[in-house]
PDB file of C-alpha atoms in Angstrom:
ATOM      1  CA  UNK A  48      18.867   3.943  -1.546  1.00  0.00           C
ATOM      2  CA  UNK A  49      16.986   3.386  -4.773  1.00  0.00           C
ATOM      3  CA  UNK A  50      19.103   1.075  -6.922  1.00  0.00           C
ATOM      4  CA  UNK A  51      19.560   1.466 -10.655  1.00  0.00           C
ATOM      5  CA  UNK A  52      17.992  -0.983 -13.068  1.00  0.00           C
ATOM      6  CA  UNK A  53      21.159  -3.067 -13.380  1.00  0.00           C
ATOM      7  CA  UNK A  54      21.882  -3.143  -9.656  1.00  0.00           C
ATOM      8  CA  UNK A  55      18.273  -4.170  -9.113  1.00  0.00           C
ATOM      9  CA  UNK A  56      18.803  -7.256 -11.256  1.00  0.00           C
ATOM     10  CA  UNK A  57      21.965  -8.177  -9.366  1.00  0.00           C
ATOM     11  CA  UNK A  58      20.253  -7.569  -6.028  1.00  0.00           C
ATOM     12  CA  UNK A  59      17.304  -9.746  -7.034  1.00  0.00           C
ATOM     13  CA  UNK A  60      19.714 -12.576  -7.814  1.00  0.00           C
ATOM     14  CA  UNK A  61      21.420 -12.137  -4.450  1.00  0.00           C
ATOM     15  CA  UNK A  62      18.111 -12.009  -2.599  1.00  0.00           C
ATOM     16  CA  UNK A  63      17.079 -15.254  -4.312  1.00  0.00           C
ATOM     17  CA  UNK A  64      20.354 -16.802  -3.225  1.00  0.00           C
ATOM     18  CA  UNK A  65      19.853 -15.715   0.385  1.00  0.00           C
ATOM     19  CA  UNK A  66      16.286 -17.039   0.445  1.00  0.00           C
ATOM     20  CA  UNK A  67      17.231 -20.282  -1.311  1.00  0.00           C
ATOM     21  CA  UNK A  68      19.725 -21.169   1.414  1.00  0.00           C
ATOM     22  CA  UNK A  69      17.199 -20.603   4.181  1.00  0.00           C
ATOM     23  CA  UNK A  70      13.738 -19.257   4.826  1.00  0.00           C
ATOM     24  CA  UNK A  71      14.201 -15.716   6.064  1.00  0.00           C
ATOM     25  CA  UNK A  72      12.671 -12.238   6.556  1.00  0.00           C
ATOM     26  CA  UNK A  73      13.296  -8.784   5.123  1.00  0.00           C
ATOM     27  CA  UNK A  74      15.577  -7.330   7.764  1.00  0.00           C
ATOM     28  CA  UNK A  75      17.763 -10.438   7.859  1.00  0.00           C
ATOM     29  CA  UNK A  76      18.045 -10.348   4.054  1.00  0.00           C
ATOM     30  CA  UNK A  77      19.224  -6.725   4.148  1.00  0.00           C
ATOM     31  CA  UNK A  78      21.779  -7.632   6.861  1.00  0.00           C
ATOM     32  CA  UNK A  79      23.011 -10.554   4.785  1.00  0.00           C
ATOM     33  CA  UNK A  80      23.390  -8.352   1.692  1.00  0.00           C
ATOM     34  CA  UNK A  81      25.396  -5.857   3.731  1.00  0.00           C
ATOM     35  CA  UNK A  82      27.672  -8.725   4.705  1.00  0.00           C
ATOM     36  CA  UNK A  83      28.090  -9.508   0.992  1.00  0.00           C
ATOM     37  CA  UNK A  84      29.356  -5.959   0.581  1.00  0.00           C
ATOM     38  CA  UNK A  85      26.281  -3.968  -0.531  1.00  0.00           C
ATOM     39  CA  UNK A  86      26.889  -1.213   1.987  1.00  0.00           C
ATOM     40  CA  UNK A  87      23.863   1.001   1.491  1.00  0.00           C
ATOM     41  CA  UNK A  88      21.137  -1.642   1.537  1.00  0.00           C
ATOM     42  CA  UNK A  89      18.266  -1.197   3.974  1.00  0.00           C
ATOM     43  CA  UNK A  90      15.120  -3.229   4.433  1.00  0.00           C
ATOM     44  CA  UNK A  91      13.354  -0.500   2.469  1.00  0.00           C
ATOM     45  CA  UNK A  92      15.580  -1.154  -0.553  1.00  0.00           C
ATOM     46  CA  UNK A  93      14.876  -4.861  -0.423  1.00  0.00           C
ATOM     47  CA  UNK A  94      11.110  -4.633   0.044  1.00  0.00           C
ATOM     48  CA  UNK A  95      10.019  -3.602  -3.497  1.00  0.00           C
ATOM     49  CA  UNK A  96      12.336  -6.287  -4.914  1.00  0.00           C
ATOM     50  CA  UNK A  97      10.746  -8.901  -2.658  1.00  0.00           C
ATOM     51  CA  UNK A  98       7.314  -7.795  -3.865  1.00  0.00           C
ATOM     52  CA  UNK A  99       8.433  -8.198  -7.461  1.00  0.00           C
ATOM     53  CA  UNK A 100       9.912 -11.655  -6.844  1.00  0.00           C
ATOM     54  CA  UNK A 101       6.668 -12.628  -5.142  1.00  0.00           C
ATOM     55  CA  UNK A 102       4.560 -11.330  -8.035  1.00  0.00           C
ATOM     56  CA  UNK A 103       6.687 -13.357 -10.450  1.00  0.00           C
ATOM     57  CA  UNK A 104       6.130 -16.485  -8.336  1.00  0.00           C
ATOM     58  CA  UNK A 105       9.822 -16.929  -7.543  1.00  0.00           C
ATOM     59  CA  UNK A 106       9.257 -16.687  -3.799  1.00  0.00           C
ATOM     60  CA  UNK A 107       6.301 -17.047  -1.429  1.00  0.00           C
ATOM     61  CA  UNK A 108       5.655 -15.084   1.734  1.00  0.00           C
ATOM     62  CA  UNK A 109       3.943 -15.893   4.989  1.00  0.00           C
ATOM     63  CA  UNK A 110       3.388 -13.907   8.172  1.00  0.00           C
ATOM     64  CA  UNK A 111       4.419 -15.570  11.396  1.00  0.00           C
ATOM     65  CA  UNK A 112       4.615 -14.529  15.008  1.00  0.00           C
ATOM     66  CA  UNK A 113       8.137 -13.678  16.109  1.00  0.00           C
ATOM     67  CA  UNK A 114       9.565 -14.310  19.574  1.00  0.00           C
ATOM     68  CA  UNK A 115       9.614 -10.615  20.365  1.00  0.00           C
ATOM     69  CA  UNK A 116       7.514  -7.788  19.039  1.00  0.00           C
ATOM     70  CA  UNK A 117       5.811  -7.472  15.663  1.00  0.00           C
ATOM     71  CA  UNK A 118       4.965 -10.299  13.276  1.00  0.00           C
ATOM     72  CA  UNK A 119       7.489 -11.126  10.602  1.00  0.00           C
ATOM     73  CA  UNK A 120       6.958 -11.912   6.951  1.00  0.00           C
ATOM     74  CA  UNK A 121       9.010 -14.983   6.100  1.00  0.00           C
ATOM     75  CA  UNK A 122      10.027 -15.665   2.520  1.00  0.00           C
ATOM     76  CA  UNK A 123      10.807 -19.011   0.971  1.00  0.00           C
ATOM     77  CA  UNK A 124      11.823 -19.957  -2.540  1.00  0.00           C
ATOM     78  CA  UNK A 125       9.419 -21.666  -4.975  1.00  0.00           C
ATOM     79  CA  UNK A 126      10.414 -24.411  -7.481  1.00  0.00           C
ATOM     80  CA  UNK A 127      10.274 -21.754 -10.231  1.00  0.00           C
ATOM     81  CA  UNK A 128      12.528 -19.549  -8.130  1.00  0.00           C
ATOM     82  CA  UNK A 129      15.036 -22.361  -7.685  1.00  0.00           C
ATOM     83  CA  UNK A 130      15.184 -23.025 -11.410  1.00  0.00           C
ATOM     84  CA  UNK A 131      15.544 -19.322 -12.103  1.00  0.00           C
ATOM     85  CA  UNK A 132      18.320 -18.917  -9.557  1.00  0.00           C
ATOM     86  CA  UNK A 133      20.361 -21.820 -10.942  1.00  0.00           C
ATOM     87  CA  UNK A 134      19.980 -20.234 -14.364  1.00  0.00           C
ATOM     88  CA  UNK A 135      21.203 -16.829 -13.210  1.00  0.00           C
ATOM     89  CA  UNK A 136      24.004 -18.459 -11.233  1.00  0.00           C
ATOM     90  CA  UNK A 137      25.272 -20.065 -14.431  1.00  0.00           C
ATOM     91  CA  UNK A 138      25.102 -16.714 -16.199  1.00  0.00           C
ATOM     92  CA  UNK A 139      26.906 -15.124 -13.243  1.00  0.00           C
ATOM     93  CA  UNK A 140      29.693 -17.698 -13.322  1.00  0.00           C
ATOM     94  CA  UNK A 141      30.212 -17.420 -17.058  1.00  0.00           C
ATOM     95  CA  UNK A 142      30.327 -13.632 -16.869  1.00  0.00           C
ATOM     96  CA  UNK A 143      32.968 -13.843 -14.155  1.00  0.00           C
ATOM     97  CA  UNK A 144      35.051 -16.090 -16.419  1.00  0.00           C
ATOM     98  CA  UNK A 145      34.821 -13.610 -19.274  1.00  0.00           C
TER      99      UNK A 145
ATOM    100  CA  UNK B 156     -14.722 -12.587  -0.181  1.00  0.00           C
ATOM    101  CA  UNK B 157     -11.930 -10.237  -1.195  1.00  0.00           C
ATOM    102  CA  UNK B 158     -13.878  -7.370   0.311  1.00  0.00           C
ATOM    103  CA  UNK B 159     -14.059  -9.123   3.711  1.00  0.00           C
ATOM    104  CA  UNK B 160     -10.358  -9.967   3.636  1.00  0.00           C
ATOM    105  CA  UNK B 161      -9.526  -6.353   2.797  1.00  0.00           C
ATOM    106  CA  UNK B 162     -11.725  -5.116   5.602  1.00  0.00           C
ATOM    107  CA  UNK B 163     -10.198  -7.469   8.195  1.00  0.00           C
ATOM    108  CA  UNK B 164      -6.716  -6.444   7.132  1.00  0.00           C
ATOM    109  CA  UNK B 165      -7.733  -2.788   7.273  1.00  0.00           C
ATOM    110  CA  UNK B 166      -8.923  -3.184  10.862  1.00  0.00           C
ATOM    111  CA  UNK B 167      -5.750  -5.022  11.882  1.00  0.00           C
ATOM    112  CA  UNK B 168      -3.670  -2.256  10.330  1.00  0.00           C
ATOM    113  CA  UNK B 169      -5.658   0.417  12.129  1.00  0.00           C
ATOM    114  CA  UNK B 170      -4.720  -1.324  15.373  1.00  0.00           C
ATOM    115  CA  UNK B 171      -1.031  -1.497  14.414  1.00  0.00           C
ATOM    116  CA  UNK B 172      -1.109   2.203  13.494  1.00  0.00           C
ATOM    117  CA  UNK B 173      -1.522   3.058  17.164  1.00  0.00           C
ATOM    118  CA  UNK B 174       1.947   1.743  17.995  1.00  0.00           C
ATOM    119  CA  UNK B 175       3.774   4.080  15.619  1.00  0.00           C
ATOM    120  CA  UNK B 176       5.782   6.952  17.028  1.00  0.00           C
ATOM    121  CA  UNK B 177       4.513  10.417  16.133  1.00  0.00           C
ATOM    122  CA  UNK B 178       7.312  11.077  13.613  1.00  0.00           C
ATOM    123  CA  UNK B 179       6.926   7.717  11.890  1.00  0.00           C
ATOM    124  CA  UNK B 180       3.162   8.134  11.793  1.00  0.00           C
ATOM    125  CA  UNK B 181       3.454  11.422   9.880  1.00  0.00           C
ATOM    126  CA  UNK B 182       5.512   9.788   7.118  1.00  0.00           C
ATOM    127  CA  UNK B 183       3.356   6.674   7.143  1.00  0.00           C
ATOM    128  CA  UNK B 184       0.142   8.671   6.574  1.00  0.00           C
ATOM    129  CA  UNK B 185       1.709  10.476   3.608  1.00  0.00           C
ATOM    130  CA  UNK B 186       2.892   7.222   2.046  1.00  0.00           C
ATOM    131  CA  UNK B 187      -0.484   5.522   2.489  1.00  0.00           C
ATOM    132  CA  UNK B 188      -2.249   8.576   0.973  1.00  0.00           C
ATOM    133  CA  UNK B 189       0.028   8.240  -2.038  1.00  0.00           C
ATOM    134  CA  UNK B 190      -0.695   4.514  -2.368  1.00  0.00           C
ATOM    135  CA  UNK B 191      -4.457   5.071  -2.037  1.00  0.00           C
ATOM    136  CA  UNK B 192      -4.697   6.912  -5.352  1.00  0.00           C
ATOM    137  CA  UNK B 193      -2.312   4.548  -7.186  1.00  0.00           C
ATOM    138  CA  UNK B 194      -3.677   2.087  -9.719  1.00  0.00           C
ATOM    139  CA  UNK B 195      -3.444  -0.933  -7.391  1.00  0.00           C
ATOM    140  CA  UNK B 196      -6.251  -2.880  -5.739  1.00  0.00           C
ATOM    141  CA  UNK B 197      -7.503  -1.963  -2.303  1.00  0.00           C
ATOM    142  CA  UNK B 198      -6.433  -5.368  -1.062  1.00  0.00           C
ATOM    143  CA  UNK B 199      -2.842  -4.831  -2.200  1.00  0.00           C
ATOM    144  CA  UNK B 200      -2.904  -1.388  -0.609  1.00  0.00           C
ATOM    145  CA  UNK B 201      -3.690  -2.998   2.722  1.00  0.00           C
ATOM    146  CA  UNK B 202      -1.091  -5.746   2.213  1.00  0.00           C
ATOM    147  CA  UNK B 203       1.579  -3.120   1.594  1.00  0.00           C
ATOM    148  CA  UNK B 204       0.332  -1.116   4.550  1.00  0.00           C
ATOM    149  CA  UNK B 205       0.653  -4.186   6.755  1.00  0.00           C
ATOM    150  CA  UNK B 206       4.171  -4.911   5.492  1.00  0.00           C
ATOM    151  CA  UNK B 207       5.253  -1.311   6.029  1.00  0.00           C
ATOM    152  CA  UNK B 208       3.724  -1.192   9.499  1.00  0.00           C
ATOM    153  CA  UNK B 209       5.449  -4.391  10.576  1.00  0.00           C
ATOM    154  CA  UNK B 210       8.735  -3.141   9.111  1.00  0.00           C
ATOM    155  CA  UNK B 211       8.493   0.238  10.837  1.00  0.00           C
ATOM    156  CA  UNK B 212       7.441  -1.297  14.149  1.00  0.00           C
ATOM    157  CA  UNK B 213      10.392  -3.722  14.019  1.00  0.00           C
ATOM    158  CA  UNK B 214      12.676  -0.784  13.223  1.00  0.00           C
ATOM    159  CA  UNK B 215      11.242   1.106  16.204  1.00  0.00           C
ATOM    160  CA  UNK B 216      12.137  -1.857  18.426  1.00  0.00           C
ATOM    161  CA  UNK B 217      15.703  -1.682  17.108  1.00  0.00           C
ATOM    162  CA  UNK B 218      15.742   2.034  17.861  1.00  0.00           C
ATOM    163  CA  UNK B 219      15.716   3.069  14.204  1.00  0.00           C
ATOM    164  CA  UNK B 220      13.283   5.428  12.525  1.00  0.00           C
ATOM    165  CA  UNK B 221      11.491   5.269   9.196  1.00  0.00           C
ATOM    166  CA  UNK B 222      14.175   7.384   7.519  1.00  0.00           C
ATOM    167  CA  UNK B 223      16.937   4.873   8.270  1.00  0.00           C
ATOM    168  CA  UNK B 224      14.619   2.110   7.117  1.00  0.00           C
ATOM    169  CA  UNK B 225      13.572   3.522   3.765  1.00  0.00           C
ATOM    170  CA  UNK B 226      16.069   6.298   3.073  1.00  0.00           C
ATOM    171  CA  UNK B 227      14.757   9.835   2.710  1.00  0.00           C
ATOM    172  CA  UNK B 228      13.146   9.434  -0.699  1.00  0.00           C
ATOM    173  CA  UNK B 229       9.683   8.135   0.175  1.00  0.00           C
ATOM    174  CA  UNK B 230       8.188   8.999  -3.202  1.00  0.00           C
ATOM    175  CA  UNK B 231      10.678   6.882  -5.172  1.00  0.00           C
ATOM    176  CA  UNK B 232      10.212   4.094  -2.654  1.00  0.00           C
ATOM    177  CA  UNK B 233       6.430   4.148  -3.109  1.00  0.00           C
ATOM    178  CA  UNK B 234       6.821   4.299  -6.900  1.00  0.00           C
ATOM    179  CA  UNK B 235       9.031   1.196  -6.723  1.00  0.00           C
ATOM    180  CA  UNK B 236       6.450  -0.575  -4.569  1.00  0.00           C
ATOM    181  CA  UNK B 237       3.590   0.369  -6.901  1.00  0.00           C
ATOM    182  CA  UNK B 238       5.594  -0.805  -9.928  1.00  0.00           C
ATOM    183  CA  UNK B 239       6.242  -4.161  -8.236  1.00  0.00           C
ATOM    184  CA  UNK B 240       2.526  -4.845  -7.735  1.00  0.00           C
ATOM    185  CA  UNK B 241      -0.067  -6.018 -10.262  1.00  0.00           C
ATOM    186  CA  UNK B 242      -1.855  -3.013 -11.780  1.00  0.00           C
ATOM    187  CA  UNK B 243      -5.638  -2.867 -11.637  1.00  0.00           C
ATOM    188  CA  UNK B 244      -7.296  -4.154 -14.812  1.00  0.00           C
ATOM    189  CA  UNK B 245      -9.814  -2.099 -16.794  1.00  0.00           C
ATOM    190  CA  UNK B 246     -12.597  -4.290 -15.378  1.00  0.00           C
ATOM    191  CA  UNK B 247     -11.494  -3.763 -11.771  1.00  0.00           C
ATOM    192  CA  UNK B 248     -11.279  -0.025 -12.374  1.00  0.00           C
ATOM    193  CA  UNK B 249     -14.850   0.084 -13.724  1.00  0.00           C
ATOM    194  CA  UNK B 250     -16.143  -2.042 -10.830  1.00  0.00           C
ATOM    195  CA  UNK B 251     -14.373   0.181  -8.296  1.00  0.00           C
ATOM    196  CA  UNK B 252     -15.894   3.236  -9.921  1.00  0.00           C
ATOM    197  CA  UNK B 253     -19.405   1.734  -9.779  1.00  0.00           C
ATOM    198  CA  UNK B 254     -18.787   0.777  -6.145  1.00  0.00           C
ATOM    199  CA  UNK B 255     -17.823   4.339  -5.182  1.00  0.00           C
ATOM    200  CA  UNK B 256     -20.601   5.796  -7.342  1.00  0.00           C
ATOM    201  CA  UNK B 257     -23.330   3.695  -5.709  1.00  0.00           C
ATOM    202  CA  UNK B 258     -22.018   4.330  -2.217  1.00  0.00           C
ATOM    203  CA  UNK B 259     -21.887   8.092  -2.689  1.00  0.00           C
ATOM    204  CA  UNK B 260     -25.298   8.091  -4.392  1.00  0.00           C
ATOM    205  CA  UNK B 261     -26.869   6.349  -1.425  1.00  0.00           C
ATOM    206  CA  UNK B 262     -25.173   8.676   1.074  1.00  0.00           C
ATOM    207  CA  UNK B 263     -26.096  11.862  -0.822  1.00  0.00           C
ATOM    208  CA  UNK B 264     -29.585  10.442  -1.455  1.00  0.00           C
ATOM    209  CA  UNK B 265     -30.063   9.827   2.247  1.00  0.00           C
ATOM    210  CA  UNK B 266     -28.916  13.356   3.057  1.00  0.00           C
ATOM    211  CA  UNK B 267     -31.292  14.730   0.426  1.00  0.00           C
ATOM    212  CA  UNK B 268     -34.225  12.843   1.953  1.00  0.00           C
ATOM    213  CA  UNK B 269     -33.394  13.936   5.485  1.00  0.00           C
ATOM    214  CA  UNK B 270     -33.118  17.663   4.722  1.00  0.00           C
ATOM    215  CA  UNK B 271     -35.930  17.993   2.169  1.00  0.00           C
ATOM    216  CA  UNK B 272     -39.128  19.949   2.843  1.00  0.00           C
ATOM    217  CA  UNK B 273     -41.194  16.927   1.839  1.00  0.00           C
ATOM    218  CA  UNK B 274     -39.847  14.796   4.677  1.00  0.00           C
ATOM    219  CA  UNK B 275     -40.697  17.423   7.252  1.00  0.00           C
ATOM    220  CA  UNK B 276     -44.181  17.720   5.768  1.00  0.00           C
ATOM    221  CA  UNK B 277     -44.499  13.931   5.776  1.00  0.00           C
ATOM    222  CA  UNK B 278     -43.599  13.679   9.474  1.00  0.00           C
ATOM    223  CA  UNK B 279     -45.906  16.564  10.275  1.00  0.00           C
ATOM    224  CA  UNK B 280     -48.793  14.923   8.426  1.00  0.00           C
ATOM    225  CA  UNK B 281     -48.075  11.553  10.029  1.00  0.00           C
ATOM    226  CA  UNK B 282     -48.240  13.084  13.498  1.00  0.00           C
ATOM    227  CA  UNK B 283     -51.382  15.149  12.839  1.00  0.00           C
ATOM    228  CA  UNK B 284     -53.049  12.304  10.979  1.00  0.00           C
ATOM    229  CA  UNK B 285     -53.408  14.040   7.620  1.00  0.00           C
ATOM    230  CA  UNK B 286     -52.987  12.428   4.227  1.00  0.00           C
ATOM    231  CA  UNK B 287     -49.451  11.226   3.553  1.00  0.00           C
ATOM    232  CA  UNK B 288     -47.594  12.212   0.411  1.00  0.00           C
ATOM    233  CA  UNK B 289     -44.683   9.939  -0.379  1.00  0.00           C
ATOM    234  CA  UNK B 290     -43.588  11.787  -3.485  1.00  0.00           C
ATOM    235  CA  UNK B 291     -40.462  13.905  -3.652  1.00  0.00           C
ATOM    236  CA  UNK B 292     -39.393  15.973  -6.635  1.00  0.00           C
ATOM    237  CA  UNK B 293     -35.764  15.813  -7.778  1.00  0.00           C
ATOM    238  CA  UNK B 294     -34.825  18.874  -9.786  1.00  0.00           C
ATOM    239  CA  UNK B 295     -32.173  19.222 -12.441  1.00  0.00           C
ATOM    240  CA  UNK B 296     -30.419  21.512  -9.980  1.00  0.00           C
ATOM    241  CA  UNK B 297     -30.312  18.653  -7.457  1.00  0.00           C
ATOM    242  CA  UNK B 298     -28.717  16.358 -10.021  1.00  0.00           C
ATOM    243  CA  UNK B 299     -26.275  19.043 -11.063  1.00  0.00           C
ATOM    244  CA  UNK B 300     -25.151  19.736  -7.500  1.00  0.00           C
ATOM    245  CA  UNK B 301     -24.852  15.986  -6.966  1.00  0.00           C
ATOM    246  CA  UNK B 302     -22.525  15.719  -9.968  1.00  0.00           C
ATOM    247  CA  UNK B 303     -20.498  18.724  -8.801  1.00  0.00           C
ATOM    248  CA  UNK B 304     -20.101  17.256  -5.308  1.00  0.00           C
ATOM    249  CA  UNK B 305     -18.914  13.915  -6.755  1.00  0.00           C
ATOM    250  CA  UNK B 306     -16.396  15.455  -9.132  1.00  0.00           C
ATOM    251  CA  UNK B 307     -15.057  17.847  -6.470  1.00  0.00           C
ATOM    252  CA  UNK B 308     -14.681  15.031  -3.932  1.00  0.00           C
ATOM    253  CA  UNK B 309     -12.839  12.935  -6.506  1.00  0.00           C
ATOM    254  CA  UNK B 310     -10.514  15.826  -7.376  1.00  0.00           C
ATOM    255  CA  UNK B 311      -9.757  16.642  -3.740  1.00  0.00           C
ATOM    256  CA  UNK B 312      -8.812  13.019  -3.002  1.00  0.00           C
ATOM    257  CA  UNK B 313      -6.543  12.813  -6.032  1.00  0.00           C
ATOM    258  CA  UNK B 314      -4.839  16.175  -5.496  1.00  0.00           C
ATOM    259  CA  UNK B 315      -4.116  15.305  -1.847  1.00  0.00           C
ATOM    260  CA  UNK B 316      -2.902  11.814  -2.744  1.00  0.00           C
ATOM    261  CA  UNK B 317      -0.687  12.871  -5.622  1.00  0.00           C
ATOM    262  CA  UNK B 318       0.894  15.691  -3.630  1.00  0.00           C
ATOM    263  CA  UNK B 319       1.320  13.856  -0.344  1.00  0.00           C
ATOM    264  CA  UNK B 320       4.924  12.948  -1.141  1.00  0.00           C
ATOM    265  CA  UNK B 321       6.100  16.048  -2.988  1.00  0.00           C
ATOM    266  CA  UNK B 322       9.894  16.324  -2.593  1.00  0.00           C
ATOM    267  CA  UNK B 323       9.674  19.822  -1.120  1.00  0.00           C
ATOM    268  CA  UNK B 324       7.768  18.498   1.878  1.00  0.00           C
ATOM    269  CA  UNK B 325       9.409  19.030   5.218  1.00  0.00           C
ATOM    270  CA  UNK B 326      10.391  15.460   6.032  1.00  0.00           C
ATOM    271  CA  UNK B 327      12.321  15.132   2.799  1.00  0.00           C
ATOM    272  CA  UNK B 328      14.336  18.317   3.113  1.00  0.00           C
ATOM    273  CA  UNK B 329      16.886  16.935   5.528  1.00  0.00           C
ATOM    274  CA  UNK B 330      17.919  14.431   2.865  1.00  0.00           C
ATOM    275  CA  UNK B 331      21.578  14.883   1.961  1.00  0.00           C
ATOM    276  CA  UNK B 332      21.850  16.457  -1.462  1.00  0.00           C
ATOM    277  CA  UNK B 333      23.653  14.314  -3.993  1.00  0.00           C
ATOM    278  CA  UNK B 334      24.136  15.433  -7.551  1.00  0.00           C
TER     279      UNK B 334
END
């Protein structure tokens, strides 16, 4: 699924939240988002957003061997990413109150 | 430095390519073709290729195919990926052009030397011990055909790349229609 511009923004915030709670990889992020209720989210939907977050220095990525099969790209949040997430969380909370 | 890193990554990816199933490989080739002609650096092309390969291989292990992973619309996916990457600067574009230009000039130059009459005469004279003539004329026709070859090659690459993910292609047709 290719998300709309607005959904993309929301998804980016959610991805940041997932990564900020623990270092993780693409497939796990998509699984987590499905648990949050985004039904049609695959790893392919998440990947361009991860690239964008990485370009904007909000997250960093690193390849590591996984226990079974192919290598995995693990993402972790940067200090800038943390600041940004807290900011968007505040906006999120205030918009819920409205 | 960057060139070496790109090359290493390229070789690693070529190895990973071998593990793809036939169906996934078909889609993968089309997507990479599309990325090759996009305005992103060669290094980023290989980084994306590595990411995609690892994603697809993991999906294969889970028993999923590339369609489940990305959804049927590969072109939109690639456009999203390209948009999320830094675009090549004017300087990088010029340097890349010079790089390709010099490489193709040396290859076509070498071919010209090998097939020219003068080379055959030179070898003949060297063997029979006659005077050696190291001069070789380059005609305007030679230069013109060189330019035509370059432009044609460039056009072929771009036409193939741009059209590799046309929506009417077979692997996109099974996509459920939503309007």
